Amino acid sequence: MPDPQAHLLVVDDDERIRGLLQKFLMRNGFLVTIARDGAQARRLLEGLDFDMIVLDVMMPGVDGIALTRELRARLAVPILLLTARGETSSRIEGLEAGADDYLVKPFEPKELLLRINAILRRVPQVQAEAGPKVLHLGSVRYDIDRGELWQGGDPVRLTATEAQLMRIFAAQPGQPISRETLAGDLGRDSSAEEKTGQERAVDVQITRLRRKIEHDPKQPRYLQTVRGAGYMLAPD
């Protein structure tokens, strides 16, 4: 089993693949943040530390191999490349750029999981040296590693559901998450008839969580409603 605190950055321009990988890896014990391209990945890496990057090669703008070279010049974080190109020359190019491993699409999710765990076992020193992972929400801060919310020097008590919501939002800062997705990630999968009620239950939990995060819960700055898309955590 992976370290439950291992935080992965998954970068892929295919929205469906991003979502599937995120859900699969979170169900296997990882914190997972997703990015749609190299530019968004760079922005996330400026504010967060990751234990590993799972990076698609074929992307618009900067491709995965070029981004690997760029990141390897300044970061020791392990990188696993994903590509539809299986030629030996492509694999060598990726490894020479500094990738730790290379997986050809299509692949079995279990194989991806095995590769990730194998890489993380080989580089424990990278995980040990990773800096603190903290999101700042005005006067409130959220420690991703510990799953703790703090107001100044005082801990803020979270219910089990609120703590799970914070883990979900903290893995995807700045990205809207639908009520349906939140209900599913909270283990509230239900029949079609119950779906509306479950999503309303999510709304109630969001309201309660805002009281612990926001200066004015009625005008949320950090846990925002995104019309037509759901909710989004927008840290400083």
Short mmCIF file of C-alpha atoms in Angstrom, two decimals:
data_model
loop_
_atom_site.label_atom_id
_atom_site.label_comp_id
_atom_site.label_asym_id
_atom_site.label_seq_id
_atom_site.Cartn_x
_atom_site.Cartn_y
_atom_site.Cartn_z
CA MET A 1 0.00 0.00 0.00
CA PRO A 2 1.21 3.55 -0.70
CA ASP A 3 1.94 6.08 1.97
CA PRO A 4 -1.56 7.56 2.56
CA GLN A 5 0.00 11.01 2.42
CA ALA A 6 1.70 10.52 -0.96
CA HIS A 7 0.57 13.43 -3.15
CA LEU A 8 0.53 12.91 -6.93
CA LEU A 9 0.23 15.47 -9.71
CA VAL A 10 -1.48 14.00 -12.80
CA VAL A 11 -1.03 16.06 -15.98
CA ASP A 12 -3.06 15.11 -19.07
CA ASP A 13 -4.91 17.19 -21.65
CA ASP A 14 -7.71 14.58 -21.94
CA GLU A 15 -10.38 15.50 -19.38
CA ARG A 16 -11.85 11.99 -19.30
CA ILE A 17 -8.48 10.36 -18.63
CA ARG A 18 -7.65 12.93 -15.94
CA GLY A 19 -10.88 12.21 -14.14
CA LEU A 20 -10.55 8.44 -14.36
CA LEU A 21 -6.95 8.46 -13.14
CA GLN A 22 -7.75 10.82 -10.30
CA LYS A 23 -10.65 8.73 -9.03
CA PHE A 24 -8.73 5.47 -9.35
CA LEU A 25 -5.62 6.75 -7.57
CA MET A 26 -7.59 8.44 -4.79
CA ARG A 27 -9.43 5.18 -4.16
CA ASN A 28 -6.03 3.55 -3.77
CA GLY A 29 -4.92 5.89 -1.01
CA PHE A 30 -3.23 8.81 -2.77
CA LEU A 31 -3.85 12.51 -2.66
CA VAL A 32 -4.24 13.51 -6.32
CA THR A 33 -4.10 16.94 -7.95
CA ILE A 34 -4.80 17.22 -11.68
CA ALA A 35 -3.62 19.65 -14.35
CA ARG A 36 -4.81 19.98 -17.94
CA ASP A 37 -1.49 21.06 -19.46
CA GLY A 38 2.11 22.02 -18.75
CA ALA A 39 1.26 25.64 -17.95
CA GLN A 40 -1.21 24.68 -15.23
CA ALA A 41 1.24 22.10 -13.88
CA ARG A 42 3.91 24.80 -13.55
CA ARG A 43 1.53 27.02 -11.56
CA LEU A 44 0.64 24.19 -9.19
CA LEU A 45 4.30 23.30 -8.68
CA GLU A 46 5.03 26.88 -7.64
CA GLY A 47 2.76 26.54 -4.61
CA LEU A 48 2.68 22.84 -3.74
CA ASP A 49 5.16 20.01 -3.23
CA PHE A 50 4.39 16.62 -4.79
CA ASP A 51 5.75 13.16 -4.13
CA MET A 52 5.44 12.21 -7.80
CA ILE A 53 4.27 13.53 -11.20
CA VAL A 54 2.35 11.37 -13.68
CA LEU A 55 2.78 13.23 -16.97
CA ASP A 56 1.28 12.72 -20.43
CA VAL A 57 3.77 13.16 -23.28
CA MET A 58 1.47 14.31 -26.09
CA MET A 59 0.01 17.64 -24.94
CA PRO A 60 -0.62 20.98 -26.65
CA GLY A 61 1.89 23.70 -25.87
CA VAL A 62 4.85 22.30 -23.96
CA ASP A 63 4.91 18.50 -24.31
CA GLY A 64 5.64 16.07 -21.52
CA ILE A 65 9.24 15.42 -22.48
CA ALA A 66 10.09 19.12 -22.67
CA LEU A 67 8.38 19.71 -19.34
CA THR A 68 10.30 16.79 -17.83
CA ARG A 69 13.61 18.36 -18.91
CA GLU A 70 12.55 21.70 -17.46
CA LEU A 71 11.44 20.24 -14.13
CA ARG A 72 14.42 17.92 -13.78
CA ALA A 73 16.74 20.93 -13.94
CA ARG A 74 15.36 22.16 -10.61
CA LEU A 75 13.34 19.36 -8.95
CA ALA A 76 14.13 15.83 -7.80
CA VAL A 77 10.46 14.74 -7.74
CA PRO A 78 9.94 11.39 -9.54
CA ILE A 79 8.25 11.58 -12.96
CA LEU A 80 6.31 8.82 -14.73
CA LEU A 81 5.56 9.52 -18.41
CA LEU A 82 2.41 8.30 -20.16
CA THR A 83 2.34 8.11 -23.95
CA ALA A 84 0.57 6.53 -26.88
CA ARG A 85 3.95 6.20 -28.63
CA GLY A 86 5.59 2.89 -27.83
CA GLU A 87 8.68 3.10 -29.99
CA THR A 88 11.98 2.39 -28.27
CA SER A 89 13.35 5.75 -29.42
CA SER A 90 10.49 7.60 -27.72
CA ARG A 91 11.01 5.68 -24.49
CA ILE A 92 14.73 6.44 -24.52
CA GLU A 93 14.03 10.12 -25.20
CA GLY A 94 11.76 10.27 -22.16
CA LEU A 95 14.24 8.53 -19.89
CA GLU A 96 17.10 10.72 -21.12
CA ALA A 97 14.98 13.78 -20.31
CA GLY A 98 14.97 12.62 -16.69
CA ALA A 99 11.81 10.52 -16.33
CA ASP A 100 11.92 7.67 -13.82
CA ASP A 101 9.65 5.39 -15.85
CA TYR A 102 7.58 5.27 -19.02
CA LEU A 103 4.16 3.63 -19.52
CA VAL A 104 2.56 3.16 -22.94
CA LYS A 105 -1.16 3.78 -23.48
CA PRO A 106 -3.49 1.97 -23.31
CA PHE A 107 -2.50 0.42 -19.99
CA GLU A 108 -4.19 -1.44 -17.18
CA PRO A 109 -4.82 0.81 -14.15
CA LYS A 110 -3.29 -1.86 -11.91
CA GLU A 111 -0.05 -1.67 -13.87
CA LEU A 112 0.05 2.09 -13.36
CA LEU A 113 -0.48 1.56 -9.64
CA LEU A 114 2.34 -0.99 -9.49
CA ARG A 115 4.71 1.35 -11.35
CA ILE A 116 3.88 4.28 -9.06
CA ASN A 117 4.42 2.23 -5.92
CA ALA A 118 7.68 0.84 -7.27
CA ILE A 119 9.01 4.32 -8.02
CA LEU A 120 7.98 5.67 -4.62
CA ARG A 121 9.74 2.77 -2.90
CA ARG A 122 12.94 3.57 -4.78
CA VAL A 123 13.01 7.23 -3.79
CA PRO A 124 12.04 7.50 -0.10
CA GLN A 125 14.57 10.28 0.38
CA VAL A 126 12.56 12.55 -1.92
CA GLN A 127 9.43 12.07 0.13
CA ALA A 128 11.28 12.61 3.38
CA GLU A 129 12.77 15.88 2.21
CA ALA A 130 9.54 17.31 0.79
CA GLY A 131 8.62 20.64 2.31
CA PRO A 132 5.44 21.44 4.19
CA LYS A 133 2.23 21.32 2.21
CA VAL A 134 0.00 24.08 3.47
CA LEU A 135 -2.84 25.98 1.82
CA HIS A 136 -3.51 29.49 3.11
CA LEU A 137 -7.10 30.70 3.30
CA GLY A 138 -6.77 34.19 4.76
CA SER A 139 -6.21 33.78 8.49
CA VAL A 140 -6.92 30.06 8.21
CA ARG A 141 -4.41 27.49 6.96
CA TYR A 142 -4.85 23.87 5.98
CA ASP A 143 -2.02 21.37 6.50
CA ILE A 144 -2.42 18.82 3.69
CA ASP A 145 -0.08 16.25 5.24
CA ARG A 146 -1.83 16.24 8.60
CA GLY A 147 -5.33 16.97 7.35
CA GLU A 148 -5.58 19.75 9.92
CA LEU A 149 -7.24 23.16 9.78
CA TRP A 150 -5.78 25.98 11.89
CA GLN A 151 -6.95 29.45 12.83
CA GLY A 152 -3.79 31.23 13.95
CA GLY A 153 -2.31 28.98 16.62
CA ASP A 154 -5.57 27.19 17.37
CA PRO A 155 -6.74 23.98 15.68
CA VAL A 156 -10.19 24.04 14.11
CA ARG A 157 -12.18 20.89 14.82
CA LEU A 158 -13.50 19.18 11.69
CA THR A 159 -16.10 16.45 11.50
CA ALA A 160 -15.17 13.32 9.53
CA THR A 161 -17.17 14.55 6.53
CA GLU A 162 -15.67 18.05 6.69
CA ALA A 163 -12.17 16.55 6.89
CA GLN A 164 -12.87 14.42 3.82
CA LEU A 165 -14.19 17.46 1.92
CA MET A 166 -11.03 19.39 2.75
CA ARG A 167 -8.88 16.51 1.47
CA ILE A 168 -10.84 16.45 -1.78
CA PHE A 169 -10.68 20.22 -2.31
CA ALA A 170 -7.02 20.49 -1.25
CA ALA A 171 -6.06 17.92 -3.90
CA GLN A 172 -7.58 20.16 -6.59
CA PRO A 173 -7.12 23.81 -5.60
CA GLY A 174 -8.59 26.24 -8.07
CA GLN A 175 -10.63 23.57 -9.85
CA PRO A 176 -14.44 23.30 -9.62
CA ILE A 177 -15.79 19.97 -8.36
CA SER A 178 -19.39 19.04 -9.08
CA ARG A 179 -21.86 18.20 -6.33
CA GLU A 180 -22.34 14.80 -7.94
CA THR A 181 -18.60 14.10 -7.77
CA LEU A 182 -18.40 15.27 -4.18
CA ALA A 183 -21.33 13.05 -3.22
CA GLY A 184 -19.60 10.07 -4.84
CA ASP A 185 -16.22 10.79 -3.25
CA LEU A 186 -17.88 11.10 0.14
CA GLY A 187 -19.30 7.62 -0.32
CA ARG A 188 -22.80 8.89 -0.96
CA ASP A 189 -23.45 6.99 -4.19
CA SER A 190 -27.16 6.36 -4.49
CA SER A 191 -30.02 5.47 -6.79
CA ALA A 192 -31.23 8.02 -9.32
CA GLU A 193 -34.23 8.85 -7.12
CA GLU A 194 -31.98 9.73 -4.19
CA LYS A 195 -29.44 11.71 -6.20
CA THR A 196 -30.98 15.15 -5.56
CA GLY A 197 -31.19 14.52 -1.85
CA GLN A 198 -27.56 13.41 -1.68
CA GLU A 199 -26.39 16.52 -3.52
CA ARG A 200 -28.41 18.70 -1.15
CA ALA A 201 -26.66 16.94 1.73
CA VAL A 202 -23.37 18.03 0.16
CA ASP A 203 -24.67 21.63 0.10
CA VAL A 204 -25.36 21.41 3.83
CA GLN A 205 -21.83 20.15 4.52
CA ILE A 206 -20.35 22.95 2.39
CA THR A 207 -22.33 25.52 4.39
CA ARG A 208 -20.98 24.09 7.65
CA LEU A 209 -17.41 23.98 6.35
CA ARG A 210 -17.63 27.60 5.20
CA ARG A 211 -18.42 28.65 8.77
CA LYS A 212 -15.00 27.32 9.77
CA ILE A 213 -13.08 28.82 6.83
CA GLU A 214 -14.71 32.06 5.79
CA HIS A 215 -14.68 35.47 7.45
CA ASP A 216 -18.19 35.95 6.03
CA PRO A 217 -19.75 32.56 5.15
CA LYS A 218 -22.58 34.29 3.26
CA GLN A 219 -20.04 35.84 0.89
CA PRO A 220 -17.44 33.07 0.57
CA ARG A 221 -14.00 34.04 -0.66
CA TYR A 222 -12.17 30.71 -0.36
CA LEU A 223 -14.79 27.97 -0.73
CA GLN A 224 -16.58 29.36 -3.76
CA THR A 225 -19.70 28.32 -5.65
CA VAL A 226 -19.01 28.03 -9.38
CA ARG A 227 -22.30 28.36 -11.22
CA GLY A 228 -23.10 25.26 -13.23
CA ALA A 229 -19.89 23.52 -12.13
CA GLY A 230 -20.07 22.95 -8.36
CA TYR A 231 -17.69 24.16 -5.66
CA MET A 232 -14.05 25.25 -5.73
CA LEU A 233 -11.38 25.87 -3.10
CA ALA A 234 -9.47 29.06 -3.99
CA PRO A 235 -6.50 29.46 -1.61
CA ASP A 236 -4.33 32.59 -1.46
#
